[in-house]
XYZ file of C-alpha atoms in Angstrom:
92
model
C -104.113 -45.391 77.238
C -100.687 -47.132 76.826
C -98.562 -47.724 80.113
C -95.212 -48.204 80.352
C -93.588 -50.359 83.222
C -91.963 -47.560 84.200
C -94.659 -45.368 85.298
C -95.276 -48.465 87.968
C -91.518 -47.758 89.246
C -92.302 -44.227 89.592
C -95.477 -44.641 91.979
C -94.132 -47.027 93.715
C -90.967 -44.585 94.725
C -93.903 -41.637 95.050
C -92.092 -39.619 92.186
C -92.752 -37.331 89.236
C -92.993 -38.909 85.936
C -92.456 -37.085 83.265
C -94.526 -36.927 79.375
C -92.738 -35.989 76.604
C -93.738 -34.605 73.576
C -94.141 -37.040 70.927
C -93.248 -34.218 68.100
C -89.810 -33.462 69.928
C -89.839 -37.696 70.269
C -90.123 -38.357 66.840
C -87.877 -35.383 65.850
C -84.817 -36.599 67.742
C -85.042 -40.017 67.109
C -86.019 -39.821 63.849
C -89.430 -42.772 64.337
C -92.623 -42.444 65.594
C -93.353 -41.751 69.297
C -95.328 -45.019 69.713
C -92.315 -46.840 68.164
C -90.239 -45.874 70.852
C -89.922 -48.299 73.954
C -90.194 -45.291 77.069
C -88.860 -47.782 79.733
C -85.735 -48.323 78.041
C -85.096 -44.798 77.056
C -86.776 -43.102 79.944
C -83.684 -41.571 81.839
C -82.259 -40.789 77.925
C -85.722 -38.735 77.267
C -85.415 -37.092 80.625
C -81.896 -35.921 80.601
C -82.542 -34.340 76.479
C -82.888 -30.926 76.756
C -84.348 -30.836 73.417
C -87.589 -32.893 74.055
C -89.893 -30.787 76.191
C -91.599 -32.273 78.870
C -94.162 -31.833 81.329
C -94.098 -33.158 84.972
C -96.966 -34.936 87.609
C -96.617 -37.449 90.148
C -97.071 -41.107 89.531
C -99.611 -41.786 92.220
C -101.570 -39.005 91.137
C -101.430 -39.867 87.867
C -102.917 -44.010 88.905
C -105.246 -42.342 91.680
C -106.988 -39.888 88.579
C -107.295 -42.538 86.189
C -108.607 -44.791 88.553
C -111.472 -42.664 89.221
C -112.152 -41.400 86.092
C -112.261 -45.358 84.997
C -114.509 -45.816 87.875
C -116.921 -43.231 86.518
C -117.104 -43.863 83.087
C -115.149 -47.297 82.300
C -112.808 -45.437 80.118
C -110.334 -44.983 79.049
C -109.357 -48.567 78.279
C -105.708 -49.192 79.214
C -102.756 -51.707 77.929
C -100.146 -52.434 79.659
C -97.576 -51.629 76.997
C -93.992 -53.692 78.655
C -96.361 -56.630 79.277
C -97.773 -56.622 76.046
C -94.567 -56.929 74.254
C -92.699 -59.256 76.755
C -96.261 -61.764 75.746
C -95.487 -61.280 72.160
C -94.399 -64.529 70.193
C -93.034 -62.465 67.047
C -89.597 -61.955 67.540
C -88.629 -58.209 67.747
C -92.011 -57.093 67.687
């Protein structure tokens, strides 16, 4: 599972995050969902009416996948803002 910082931000204010459709994603901005950084573009994919999205609170969210990782070890998670602030390659 990849994690954007953002979804931190969002438990941390108890709010609802929201998950977008990566068809609608790619669609509008004409790349692949998993090319697209979701911190930086969060409040852009929020406010587009033409990217459907579902809604669920942050804390819920870290509080499910903490049990279900509990459980089963899965799934495995990166840290997706972390990764990429790590990388040595230039615009990767």
């Amino acid at each position: 599972m990849v994690i954007p910082d953002i979804t931190f931000h969002l438990a941390k204010e108890n709010a609802q995050m929201a998950l977008f459709s990566p068809y609608d994603v790619e669609r509008v901005y004409g790349k692949p969902f998993a090319d697209v950084a979701i911190s930086q573009h969060y409040d852009e994919l929020v406010a587009d009416e033409r990217i459907r999205k579902k809604y669920l609170n942050a804390r819920d969210f870290f509080q499910r996948l903490a049990e279900i990782q509990f459980e089963s070890g899965y799934p495995y998670i990166m840290y997706e803002d972390t990764v990429n602030r790590a990388n040595p390659i230039a615009g990767a």
